[in-house]
Amino acid sequence: MRVRCSFAGKNFSLTLFGNPTARDLFAMLPLELTIEDYGQNEKMARLPAGLSERGAIRFEGERPGDLCYYAPWKTLAFFHGGYRYSPGLIRIGMLDGTIGPLLRKGKHELKCEIVI
């Protein structure tokens, strides 16, 4: 499942995994959200509705470029720096290519759509 996103003149693509949470996100597309900095290592975007948490498990191998869903806040977390698993975090995909687009600071309109 491939997704194309853009904000502030920056474009990037994501590959979503096949878990129930990722499939729920894919079914919501296209989406227009607000993406903003959160902490020093991620950008976040609040979803209009929650995603499935079915089958969510603790994971390892965290790395920049991961896309996660943070269930307690119903947000997408786009990691551009190192991070560690925390309860409620579900990894749902990976950025294709570099993390460069995520380094643009500030609050922006984010558009995401299915890549056909």
mmCIF file of C-alpha atoms in Angstrom:
data_model
loop_
_atom_site.group_PDB
_atom_site.id
_atom_site.type_symbol
_atom_site.label_atom_id
_atom_site.label_comp_id
_atom_site.label_asym_id
_atom_site.label_seq_id
_atom_site.Cartn_x
_atom_site.Cartn_y
_atom_site.Cartn_z
ATOM 1 C CA MET A 1 0.000 0.000 0.000
ATOM 2 C CA ARG A 2 1.689 3.182 -1.202
ATOM 3 C CA VAL A 3 0.795 6.711 -0.121
ATOM 4 C CA ARG A 4 1.984 10.060 -1.496
ATOM 5 C CA CYS A 5 2.104 13.024 0.913
ATOM 6 C CA SER A 6 2.969 16.694 0.532
ATOM 7 C CA PHE A 7 3.329 19.763 2.733
ATOM 8 C CA ALA A 8 5.153 23.103 2.449
ATOM 9 C CA GLY A 9 6.274 22.267 -1.086
ATOM 10 C CA LYS A 10 7.877 18.997 0.039
ATOM 11 C CA ASN A 11 6.724 15.644 -1.363
ATOM 12 C CA PHE A 12 7.393 12.166 -0.024
ATOM 13 C CA SER A 13 5.945 8.689 -0.257
ATOM 14 C CA LEU A 14 5.231 6.024 2.322
ATOM 15 C CA THR A 15 4.805 2.281 2.180
ATOM 16 C CA LEU A 16 2.177 1.071 4.629
ATOM 17 C CA PHE A 17 2.412 -2.353 6.245
ATOM 18 C CA GLY A 18 -0.426 -4.888 6.039
ATOM 19 C CA ASN A 19 -1.597 -4.619 9.658
ATOM 20 C CA PRO A 20 -5.193 -3.650 10.554
ATOM 21 C CA THR A 21 -4.151 -0.166 11.688
ATOM 22 C CA ALA A 22 -2.412 0.600 8.383
ATOM 23 C CA ARG A 23 -5.369 -0.771 6.411
ATOM 24 C CA ASP A 24 -7.721 1.544 8.332
ATOM 25 C CA LEU A 25 -5.546 4.543 7.458
ATOM 26 C CA PHE A 26 -5.420 3.495 3.791
ATOM 27 C CA ALA A 27 -9.239 3.291 3.731
ATOM 28 C CA MET A 28 -9.463 6.929 4.959
ATOM 29 C CA LEU A 29 -7.449 8.326 2.040
ATOM 30 C CA PRO A 30 -7.369 10.928 0.620
ATOM 31 C CA LEU A 31 -6.816 13.076 3.719
ATOM 32 C CA GLU A 32 -6.041 16.714 4.429
ATOM 33 C CA LEU A 33 -4.536 17.135 7.893
ATOM 34 C CA THR A 34 -2.332 19.544 9.810
ATOM 35 C CA ILE A 35 1.236 18.370 10.418
ATOM 36 C CA GLU A 36 3.388 19.984 13.101
ATOM 37 C CA ASP A 37 6.565 19.458 15.078
ATOM 38 C CA TYR A 38 6.358 17.409 18.253
ATOM 39 C CA GLY A 39 9.491 17.182 20.351
ATOM 40 C CA GLN A 40 12.836 17.043 18.608
ATOM 41 C CA ASN A 41 12.352 13.807 16.685
ATOM 42 C CA GLU A 42 8.926 13.737 15.054
ATOM 43 C CA LYS A 43 6.107 15.447 13.279
ATOM 44 C CA MET A 44 2.533 14.615 14.192
ATOM 45 C CA ALA A 45 -0.852 14.907 12.510
ATOM 46 C CA ARG A 46 -4.196 14.394 14.256
ATOM 47 C CA LEU A 47 -6.631 12.110 12.420
ATOM 48 C CA PRO A 48 -10.376 12.807 12.125
ATOM 49 C CA ALA A 49 -11.146 9.379 13.657
ATOM 50 C CA GLY A 50 -9.324 6.589 15.448
ATOM 51 C CA LEU A 51 -7.784 3.566 13.735
ATOM 52 C CA SER A 52 -7.976 -0.115 14.635
ATOM 53 C CA GLU A 53 -5.683 -1.230 17.450
ATOM 54 C CA ARG A 54 -6.349 -4.910 16.696
ATOM 55 C CA GLY A 55 -3.191 -6.979 16.687
ATOM 56 C CA ALA A 56 -1.016 -4.174 18.089
ATOM 57 C CA ILE A 57 2.163 -5.538 19.645
ATOM 58 C CA ARG A 58 5.333 -4.165 21.191
ATOM 59 C CA PHE A 59 7.960 -3.728 18.472
ATOM 60 C CA GLU A 60 11.716 -3.277 18.194
ATOM 61 C CA GLY A 61 14.072 -1.890 15.560
ATOM 62 C CA GLU A 62 12.768 1.667 15.838
ATOM 63 C CA ARG A 63 14.406 4.026 13.343
ATOM 64 C CA PRO A 64 14.001 7.392 11.636
ATOM 65 C CA GLY A 65 11.553 7.133 8.760
ATOM 66 C CA ASP A 66 9.029 5.043 10.709
ATOM 67 C CA LEU A 67 5.369 6.012 10.500
ATOM 68 C CA CYS A 68 3.401 5.140 13.633
ATOM 69 C CA TYR A 69 -0.096 5.630 14.959
ATOM 70 C CA TYR A 70 -0.338 6.862 18.553
ATOM 71 C CA ALA A 71 -3.693 5.483 19.664
ATOM 72 C CA PRO A 72 -4.291 7.573 22.836
ATOM 73 C CA TRP A 73 -4.202 10.828 20.830
ATOM 74 C CA LYS A 74 -5.424 9.457 17.464
ATOM 75 C CA THR A 75 -2.360 10.905 15.742
ATOM 76 C CA LEU A 76 0.114 9.871 13.090
ATOM 77 C CA ALA A 77 3.739 10.144 14.195
ATOM 78 C CA PHE A 78 6.298 10.684 11.417
ATOM 79 C CA PHE A 79 9.686 10.018 13.033
ATOM 80 C CA HIS A 80 12.725 11.849 11.641
ATOM 81 C CA GLY A 81 14.958 11.107 14.641
ATOM 82 C CA GLY A 82 15.604 8.213 16.974
ATOM 83 C CA TYR A 83 12.796 7.105 19.289
ATOM 84 C CA ARG A 84 11.742 4.222 21.500
ATOM 85 C CA TYR A 85 8.556 2.201 21.588
ATOM 86 C CA SER A 86 5.975 3.348 24.113
ATOM 87 C CA PRO A 87 2.565 1.840 24.937
ATOM 88 C CA GLY A 88 -0.096 2.961 22.463
ATOM 89 C CA LEU A 89 2.379 3.338 19.587
ATOM 90 C CA ILE A 90 1.672 1.112 16.568
ATOM 91 C CA ARG A 91 4.146 1.044 13.674
ATOM 92 C CA ILE A 92 2.202 1.171 10.409
ATOM 93 C CA GLY A 93 4.704 2.048 7.697
ATOM 94 C CA MET A 94 8.003 3.477 6.482
ATOM 95 C CA LEU A 95 9.033 6.558 4.584
ATOM 96 C CA ASP A 96 10.367 5.733 1.117
ATOM 97 C CA GLY A 97 13.660 7.549 0.598
ATOM 98 C CA THR A 98 15.158 10.137 2.919
ATOM 99 C CA ILE A 99 13.673 11.861 5.964
ATOM 100 C CA GLY A 100 14.569 15.261 4.465
ATOM 101 C CA PRO A 101 10.974 16.428 3.887
ATOM 102 C CA LEU A 102 10.143 15.862 7.571
ATOM 103 C CA LEU A 103 12.855 18.275 8.691
ATOM 104 C CA ARG A 104 10.861 21.316 7.515
ATOM 105 C CA LYS A 105 9.895 23.108 10.751
ATOM 106 C CA GLY A 106 6.498 24.542 11.631
ATOM 107 C CA LYS A 107 2.818 23.793 11.212
ATOM 108 C CA HIS A 108 1.598 23.011 7.691
ATOM 109 C CA GLU A 109 -1.311 21.578 5.712
ATOM 110 C CA LEU A 110 -0.571 17.928 4.880
ATOM 111 C CA LYS A 111 -2.207 16.157 1.939
ATOM 112 C CA CYS A 112 -2.039 12.369 1.619
ATOM 113 C CA GLU A 113 -3.415 10.230 -1.206
ATOM 114 C CA ILE A 114 -3.216 6.716 -2.585
ATOM 115 C CA VAL A 115 -0.504 6.020 -5.154
ATOM 116 C CA ILE A 116 -2.030 4.000 -7.982
#
